[in-house]
Coordinates of C-alpha atoms in Angstrom, one line a residue:
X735 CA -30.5 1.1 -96.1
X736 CA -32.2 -0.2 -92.8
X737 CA -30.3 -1.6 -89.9
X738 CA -30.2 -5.7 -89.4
X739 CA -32.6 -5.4 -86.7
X740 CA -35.3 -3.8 -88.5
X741 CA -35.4 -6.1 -91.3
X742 CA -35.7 -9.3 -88.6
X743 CA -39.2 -11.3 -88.7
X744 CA -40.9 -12.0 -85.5
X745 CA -39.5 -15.3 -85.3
X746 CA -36.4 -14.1 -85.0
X747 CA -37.4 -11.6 -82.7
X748 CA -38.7 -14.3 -80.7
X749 CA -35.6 -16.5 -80.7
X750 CA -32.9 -14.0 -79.5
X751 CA -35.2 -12.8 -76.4
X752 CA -35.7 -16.6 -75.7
X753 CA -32.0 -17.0 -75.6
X754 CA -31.2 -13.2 -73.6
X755 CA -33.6 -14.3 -71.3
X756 CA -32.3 -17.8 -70.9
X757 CA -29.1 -16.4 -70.7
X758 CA -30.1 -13.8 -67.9
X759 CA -31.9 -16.8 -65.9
X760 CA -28.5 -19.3 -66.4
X761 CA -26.1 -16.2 -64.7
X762 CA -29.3 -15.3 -62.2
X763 CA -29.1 -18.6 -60.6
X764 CA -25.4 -18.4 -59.9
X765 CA -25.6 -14.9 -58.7
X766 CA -28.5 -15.1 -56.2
X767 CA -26.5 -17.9 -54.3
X768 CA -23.1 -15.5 -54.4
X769 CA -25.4 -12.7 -53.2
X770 CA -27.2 -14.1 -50.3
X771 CA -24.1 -15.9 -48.8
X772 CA -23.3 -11.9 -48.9
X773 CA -26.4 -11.0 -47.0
X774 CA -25.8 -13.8 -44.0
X775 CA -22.1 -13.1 -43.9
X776 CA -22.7 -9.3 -44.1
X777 CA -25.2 -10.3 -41.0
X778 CA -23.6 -12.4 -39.0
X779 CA -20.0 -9.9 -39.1
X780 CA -22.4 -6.8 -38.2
X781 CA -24.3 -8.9 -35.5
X782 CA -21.6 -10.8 -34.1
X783 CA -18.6 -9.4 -35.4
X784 CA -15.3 -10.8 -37.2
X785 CA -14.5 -10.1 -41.1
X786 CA -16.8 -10.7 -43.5
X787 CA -14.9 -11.4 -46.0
X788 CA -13.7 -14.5 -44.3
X789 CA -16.6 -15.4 -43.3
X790 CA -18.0 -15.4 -47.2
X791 CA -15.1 -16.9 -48.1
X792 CA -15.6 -19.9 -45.9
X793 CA -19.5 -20.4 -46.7
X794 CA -18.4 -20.1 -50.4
X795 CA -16.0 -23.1 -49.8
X796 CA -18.8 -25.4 -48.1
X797 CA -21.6 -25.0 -51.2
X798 CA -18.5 -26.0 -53.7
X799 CA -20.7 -28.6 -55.2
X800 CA -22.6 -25.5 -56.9
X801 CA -19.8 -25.1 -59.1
X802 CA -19.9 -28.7 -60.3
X803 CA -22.7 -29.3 -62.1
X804 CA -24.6 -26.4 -64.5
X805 CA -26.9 -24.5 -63.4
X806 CA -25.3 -22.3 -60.9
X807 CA -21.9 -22.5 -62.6
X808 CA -22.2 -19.4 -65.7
X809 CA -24.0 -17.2 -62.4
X810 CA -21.0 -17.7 -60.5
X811 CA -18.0 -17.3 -62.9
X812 CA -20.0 -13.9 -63.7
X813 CA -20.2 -13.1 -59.9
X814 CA -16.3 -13.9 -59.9
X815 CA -15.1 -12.0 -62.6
X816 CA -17.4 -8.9 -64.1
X817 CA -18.8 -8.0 -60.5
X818 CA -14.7 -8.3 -59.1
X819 CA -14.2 -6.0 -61.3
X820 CA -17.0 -3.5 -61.0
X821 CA -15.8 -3.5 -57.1
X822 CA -12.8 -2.9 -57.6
X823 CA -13.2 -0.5 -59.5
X824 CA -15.9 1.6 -57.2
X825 CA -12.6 2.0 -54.3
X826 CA -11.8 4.9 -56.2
X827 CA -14.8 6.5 -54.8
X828 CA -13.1 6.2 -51.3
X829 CA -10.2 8.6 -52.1
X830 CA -9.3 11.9 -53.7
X831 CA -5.9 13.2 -54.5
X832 CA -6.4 16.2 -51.5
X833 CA -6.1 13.8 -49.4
X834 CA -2.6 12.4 -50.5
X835 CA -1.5 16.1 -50.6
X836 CA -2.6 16.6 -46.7
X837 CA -0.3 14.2 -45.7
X838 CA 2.7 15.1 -46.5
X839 CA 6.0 14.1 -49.1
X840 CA 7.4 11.8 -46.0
X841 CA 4.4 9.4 -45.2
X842 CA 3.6 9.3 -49.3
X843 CA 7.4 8.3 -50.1
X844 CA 7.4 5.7 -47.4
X845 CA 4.2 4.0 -48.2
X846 CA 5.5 3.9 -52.4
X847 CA 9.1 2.4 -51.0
X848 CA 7.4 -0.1 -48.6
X849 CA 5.0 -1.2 -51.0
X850 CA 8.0 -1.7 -54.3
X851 CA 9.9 -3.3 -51.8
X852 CA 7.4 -6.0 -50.1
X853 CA 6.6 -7.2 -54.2
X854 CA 9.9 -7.5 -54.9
X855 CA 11.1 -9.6 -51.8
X856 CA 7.7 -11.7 -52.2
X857 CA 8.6 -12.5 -55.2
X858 CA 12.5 -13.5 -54.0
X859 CA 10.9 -15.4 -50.8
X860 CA 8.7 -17.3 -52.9
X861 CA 11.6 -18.8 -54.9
X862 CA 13.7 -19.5 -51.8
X863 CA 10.8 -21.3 -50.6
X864 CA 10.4 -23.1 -53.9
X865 CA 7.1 -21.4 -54.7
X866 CA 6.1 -20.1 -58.1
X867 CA 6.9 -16.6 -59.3
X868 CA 3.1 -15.7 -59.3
X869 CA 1.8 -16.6 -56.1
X870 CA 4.8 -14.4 -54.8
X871 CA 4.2 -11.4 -57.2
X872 CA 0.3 -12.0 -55.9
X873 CA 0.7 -12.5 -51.9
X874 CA 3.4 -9.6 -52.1
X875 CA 1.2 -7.4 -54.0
X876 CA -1.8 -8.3 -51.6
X877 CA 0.2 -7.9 -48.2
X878 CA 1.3 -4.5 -49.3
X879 CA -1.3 -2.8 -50.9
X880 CA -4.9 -3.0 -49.4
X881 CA -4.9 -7.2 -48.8
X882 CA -8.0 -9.1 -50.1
X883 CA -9.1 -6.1 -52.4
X884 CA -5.6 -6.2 -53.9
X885 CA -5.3 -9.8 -54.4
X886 CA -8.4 -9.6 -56.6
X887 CA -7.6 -6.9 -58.7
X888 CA -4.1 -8.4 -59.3
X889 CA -5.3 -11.9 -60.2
X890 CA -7.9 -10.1 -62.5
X891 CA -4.6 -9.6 -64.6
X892 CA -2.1 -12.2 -64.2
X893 CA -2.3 -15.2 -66.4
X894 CA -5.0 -17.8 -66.2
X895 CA -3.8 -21.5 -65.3
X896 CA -4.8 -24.7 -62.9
X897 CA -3.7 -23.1 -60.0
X898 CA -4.8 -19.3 -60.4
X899 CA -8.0 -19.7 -58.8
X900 CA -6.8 -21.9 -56.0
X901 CA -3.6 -19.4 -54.9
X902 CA -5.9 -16.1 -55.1
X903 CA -8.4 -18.0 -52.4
X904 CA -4.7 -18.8 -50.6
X905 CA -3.7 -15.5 -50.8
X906 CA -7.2 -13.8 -49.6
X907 CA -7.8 -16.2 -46.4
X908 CA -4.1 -15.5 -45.4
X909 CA -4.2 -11.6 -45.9
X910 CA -7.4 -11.4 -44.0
X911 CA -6.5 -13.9 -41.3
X912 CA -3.3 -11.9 -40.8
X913 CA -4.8 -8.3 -41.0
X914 CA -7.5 -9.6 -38.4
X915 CA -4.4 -10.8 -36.3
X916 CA -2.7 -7.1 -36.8
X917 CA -5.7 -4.8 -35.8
X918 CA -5.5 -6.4 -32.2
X919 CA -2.2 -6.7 -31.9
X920 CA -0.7 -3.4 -33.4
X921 CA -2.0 -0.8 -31.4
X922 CA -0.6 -3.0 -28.5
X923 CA 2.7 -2.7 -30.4
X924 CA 2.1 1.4 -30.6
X925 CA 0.9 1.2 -27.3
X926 CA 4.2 -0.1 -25.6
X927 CA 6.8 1.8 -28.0
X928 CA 4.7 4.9 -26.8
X929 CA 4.2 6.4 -30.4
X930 CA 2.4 9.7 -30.9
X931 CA -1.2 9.9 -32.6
X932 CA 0.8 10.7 -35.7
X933 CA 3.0 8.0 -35.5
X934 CA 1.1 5.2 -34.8
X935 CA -1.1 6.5 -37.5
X936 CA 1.1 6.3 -39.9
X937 CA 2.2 2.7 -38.8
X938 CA -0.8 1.4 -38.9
X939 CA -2.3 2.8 -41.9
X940 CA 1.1 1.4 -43.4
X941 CA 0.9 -1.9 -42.3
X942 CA -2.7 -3.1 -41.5
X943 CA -3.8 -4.5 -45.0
X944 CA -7.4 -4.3 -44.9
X945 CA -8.8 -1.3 -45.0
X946 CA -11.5 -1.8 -42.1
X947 CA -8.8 -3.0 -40.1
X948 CA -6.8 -0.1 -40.5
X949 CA -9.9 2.0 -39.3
X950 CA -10.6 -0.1 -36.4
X951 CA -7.4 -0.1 -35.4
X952 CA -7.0 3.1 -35.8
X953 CA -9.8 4.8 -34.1
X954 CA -8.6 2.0 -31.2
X955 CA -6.1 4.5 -30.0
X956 CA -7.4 8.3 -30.7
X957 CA -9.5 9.9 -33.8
X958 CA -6.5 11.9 -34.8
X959 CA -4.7 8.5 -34.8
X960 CA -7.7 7.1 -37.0
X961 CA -7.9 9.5 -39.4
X962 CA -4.5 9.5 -40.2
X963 CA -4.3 6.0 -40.6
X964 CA -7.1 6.1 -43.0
X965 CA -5.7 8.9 -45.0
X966 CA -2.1 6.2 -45.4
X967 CA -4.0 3.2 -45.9
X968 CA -6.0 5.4 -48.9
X969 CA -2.5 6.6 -50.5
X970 CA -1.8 2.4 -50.0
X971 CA -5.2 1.7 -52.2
X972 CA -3.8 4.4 -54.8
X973 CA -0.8 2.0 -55.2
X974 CA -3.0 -0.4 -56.9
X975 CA -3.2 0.8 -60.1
X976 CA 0.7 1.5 -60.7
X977 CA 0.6 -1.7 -59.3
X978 CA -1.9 -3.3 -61.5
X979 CA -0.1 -1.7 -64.5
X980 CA 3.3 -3.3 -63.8
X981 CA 1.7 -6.5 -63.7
X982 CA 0.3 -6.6 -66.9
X983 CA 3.6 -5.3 -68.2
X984 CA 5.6 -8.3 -66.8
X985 CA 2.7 -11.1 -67.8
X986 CA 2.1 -9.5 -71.1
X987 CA 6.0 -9.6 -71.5
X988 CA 6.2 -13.6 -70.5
X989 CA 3.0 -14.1 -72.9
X990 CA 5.1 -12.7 -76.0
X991 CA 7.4 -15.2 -75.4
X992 CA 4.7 -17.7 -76.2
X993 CA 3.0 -15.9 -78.6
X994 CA 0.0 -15.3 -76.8
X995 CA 0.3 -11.3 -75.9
X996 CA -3.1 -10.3 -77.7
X997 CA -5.0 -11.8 -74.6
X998 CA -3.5 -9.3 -72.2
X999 CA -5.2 -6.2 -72.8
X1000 CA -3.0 -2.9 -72.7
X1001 CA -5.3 -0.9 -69.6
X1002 CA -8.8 -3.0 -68.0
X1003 CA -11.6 -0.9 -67.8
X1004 CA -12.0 -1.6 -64.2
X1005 CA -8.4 0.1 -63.9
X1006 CA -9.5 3.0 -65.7
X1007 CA -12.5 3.5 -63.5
X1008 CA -10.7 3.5 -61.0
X1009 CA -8.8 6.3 -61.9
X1010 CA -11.7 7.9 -63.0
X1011 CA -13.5 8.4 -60.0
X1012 CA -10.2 9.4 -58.1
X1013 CA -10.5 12.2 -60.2
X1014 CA -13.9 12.8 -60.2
X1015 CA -14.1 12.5 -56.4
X1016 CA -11.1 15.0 -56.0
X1017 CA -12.7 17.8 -58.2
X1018 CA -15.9 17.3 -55.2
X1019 CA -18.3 15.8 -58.6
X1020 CA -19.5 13.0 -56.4
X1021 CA -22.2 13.9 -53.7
X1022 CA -21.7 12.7 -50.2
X1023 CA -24.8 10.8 -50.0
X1024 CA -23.9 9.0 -54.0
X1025 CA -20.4 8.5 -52.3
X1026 CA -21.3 6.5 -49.7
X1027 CA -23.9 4.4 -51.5
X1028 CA -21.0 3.3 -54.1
X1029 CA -18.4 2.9 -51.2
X1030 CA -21.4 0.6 -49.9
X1031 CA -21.8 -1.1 -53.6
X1032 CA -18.3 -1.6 -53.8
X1033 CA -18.3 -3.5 -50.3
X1034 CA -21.5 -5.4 -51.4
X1035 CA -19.6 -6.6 -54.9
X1036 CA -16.4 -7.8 -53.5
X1037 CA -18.3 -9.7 -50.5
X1038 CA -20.5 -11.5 -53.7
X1039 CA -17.5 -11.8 -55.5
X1040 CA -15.4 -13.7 -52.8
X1041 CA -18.1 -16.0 -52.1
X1042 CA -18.2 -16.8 -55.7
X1043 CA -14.4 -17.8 -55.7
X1044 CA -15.1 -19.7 -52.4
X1045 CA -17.7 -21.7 -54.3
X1046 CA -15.2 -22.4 -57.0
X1047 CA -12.8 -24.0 -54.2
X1048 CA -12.5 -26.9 -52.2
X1049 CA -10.9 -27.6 -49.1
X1050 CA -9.1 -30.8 -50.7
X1051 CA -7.5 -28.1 -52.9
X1052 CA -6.0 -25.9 -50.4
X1053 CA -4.9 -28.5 -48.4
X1054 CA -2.6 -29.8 -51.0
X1055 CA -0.5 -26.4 -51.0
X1056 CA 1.0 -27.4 -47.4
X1057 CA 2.2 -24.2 -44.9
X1058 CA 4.5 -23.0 -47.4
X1059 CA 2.2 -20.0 -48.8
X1060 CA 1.4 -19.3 -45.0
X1061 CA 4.8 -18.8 -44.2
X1062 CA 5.6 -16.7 -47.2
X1063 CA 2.7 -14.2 -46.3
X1064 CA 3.6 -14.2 -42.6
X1065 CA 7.4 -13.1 -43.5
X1066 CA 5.7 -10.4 -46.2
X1067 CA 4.1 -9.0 -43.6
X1068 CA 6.3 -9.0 -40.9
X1069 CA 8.8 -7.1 -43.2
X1070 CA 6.5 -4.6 -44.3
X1071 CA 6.1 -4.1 -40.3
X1072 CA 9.5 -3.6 -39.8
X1073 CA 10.2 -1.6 -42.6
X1074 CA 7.1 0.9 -41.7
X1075 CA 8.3 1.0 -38.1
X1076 CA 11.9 1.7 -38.3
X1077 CA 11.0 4.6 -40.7
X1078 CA 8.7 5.9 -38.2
X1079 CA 10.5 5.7 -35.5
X1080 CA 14.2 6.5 -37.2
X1081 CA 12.9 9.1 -39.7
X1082 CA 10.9 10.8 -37.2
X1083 CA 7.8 10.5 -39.2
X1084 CA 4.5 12.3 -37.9
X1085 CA 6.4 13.7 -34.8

């Protein structure tokens, strides 16, 4: 018996490439605009400095008419979800599991501690500060693991609703504005508490949440300092997926409760990607020069993607929020600082 397709008339053949090809040319409209704010943002950060991410971010926001009427709108919703998630998915090209063995049971334990406890108390802060359970869980999450990469792999799982969209933009504009704030003014804090190489590695890479922060920062001070620092800020982006898998537990949990579960799926393939090339890249699969070009795609797809949630917002929209989610990312990240630091500097880590 011959398959469907073989059986189809020429009509037919006719009418489903018509509507591929319409399809393609509906999502290509969306995604060129998502791509080329990339390209000048990408530009002007190399040129003139400052991160890129904000600065898509913020061009996103002023073309938000593109996400009002049609023809941009299925390009951008594509750019915002499947090429998030092909990004995210591409960090685990930046890491291999030697490199969480070089540094050590102290560092590792510290990092897994600090990051549990920032979640939990994000989500406690957000309460006190009569914030929803989510945006906590999400800023938390964001602050402690790798900051805007974080926030969009986390949101990629957590529940859709009115505000979803809105507190993930919230969430990566704060964790970048504050990480920005933190690789100038950290090593100043290393400086004057006179911390080793080690140590201030360590802190840095533990605290900074962006990961070219952290290597700015780091390389600020000393290389040894730098590489260490990149080595904890790595074990940090490992955190996501344990991460990411506790959060679909907890919203797959609340969605049985309203008989919903079936639209949380049990593992995301970006997730398991992820994990993939962790693996791969620790068994040395991945050539240098094919490591470095997804490390670069990777960079190049969350850059599109964050200018595609910036074209999905409005500034109206964020300024109804109020301070409140500012304040609850400044105290995240000013107790992850203090936790970090007083294990350095009490536990004698990297000494």
């Amino acid at each position: 018996m011959k398959p469907q397709i073989f059986n189809m008339s020429t009509a037919e053949w006719r009418s489903r490439l018509v509507l591929r090809l319409g399809s393609f040319r509906a999502i290509g409209r969306g995604l060129l605009v998502c791509v080329t704010i990339a390209l000048a943002t990408t530009f002007i950060a190399d040129h003139y400095g400052g991160p890129t991410l904000l600065y898509a971010l913020l061009f996103g926001m002023s073309l938000h008419f593109l996400s009002e009427e049609g023809r941009c709108r299925e390009g951008i919703e594509f750019a915002a979800r499947t090429v998030l998630r092909l990004g995210v998915a591409l960090l685990g090209a930046r890491m291999t599991l030697e490199q969480v063995g070089d540094l050590g049971l102290g560092p590792v334990l510290t990092v897994v501690a600090a990051v549990g406890l920032v979640i939990v108390c994000g989500t406690v802060l957000a309460r006190i500060l009569g914030l929803p359970r989510d945006l906590g869980l999400l800023t938390g999450g964001a602050v402690a693991i790798c900051g805007a990469s974080a926030a969009l792999a986390l949101s990629a799982v957590m529940p859709r609703h009115e505000t979803s969209e809105r507190n993930t933009i919230l969430t990566v504009v704060g964790v970048t504005t504050l990480s920005t704030m933190a690789m100038v003014t950290y090593p100043l804090i290393a400086g004057a508490l006179e911390l080793a190489n080690a140590q201030a590695g360590i802190f840095l890479g533990g605290t900074i949440h962006d990961v070219a922060q952290v290597v700015g920062a780091g390389y600020m001070i000393s290389e040894q300092t730098g590489d260490i620092s990149t080595l904890v800020k790595l074990v940090r982006v490992a955190m996501l997926v344990p991460a990411v898998m506790v959060f679909m537990w907890l919203f797959r949990a609340s969605r049985q409760e309203e008989g919903a579960a079936t639209k949380v799926p049990m593992l995301p393939g970006f997730l398991v990607g992820f994990v993939v090339l962790v693996v791969i890249n620790s068994l040395g699969l991945i050539p240098e020069t094919v490591n470095e070009g997804m490390s670069t795609l990777s960079r190049w797809c969350l850059v599109t993607a964050i200018a595609a949630l910036g074209i999905k917002t409005s500034f109206q929209k964020l300024a109804v929020v109020g301070w409140k989610p500012v304040i609850l990312m400044a105290l995240e990240t000013v107790l992850l600082l203090v936790v970090v630091l007083g294990v350095v500097m009490l536990g004698g880590l990297g000494t």
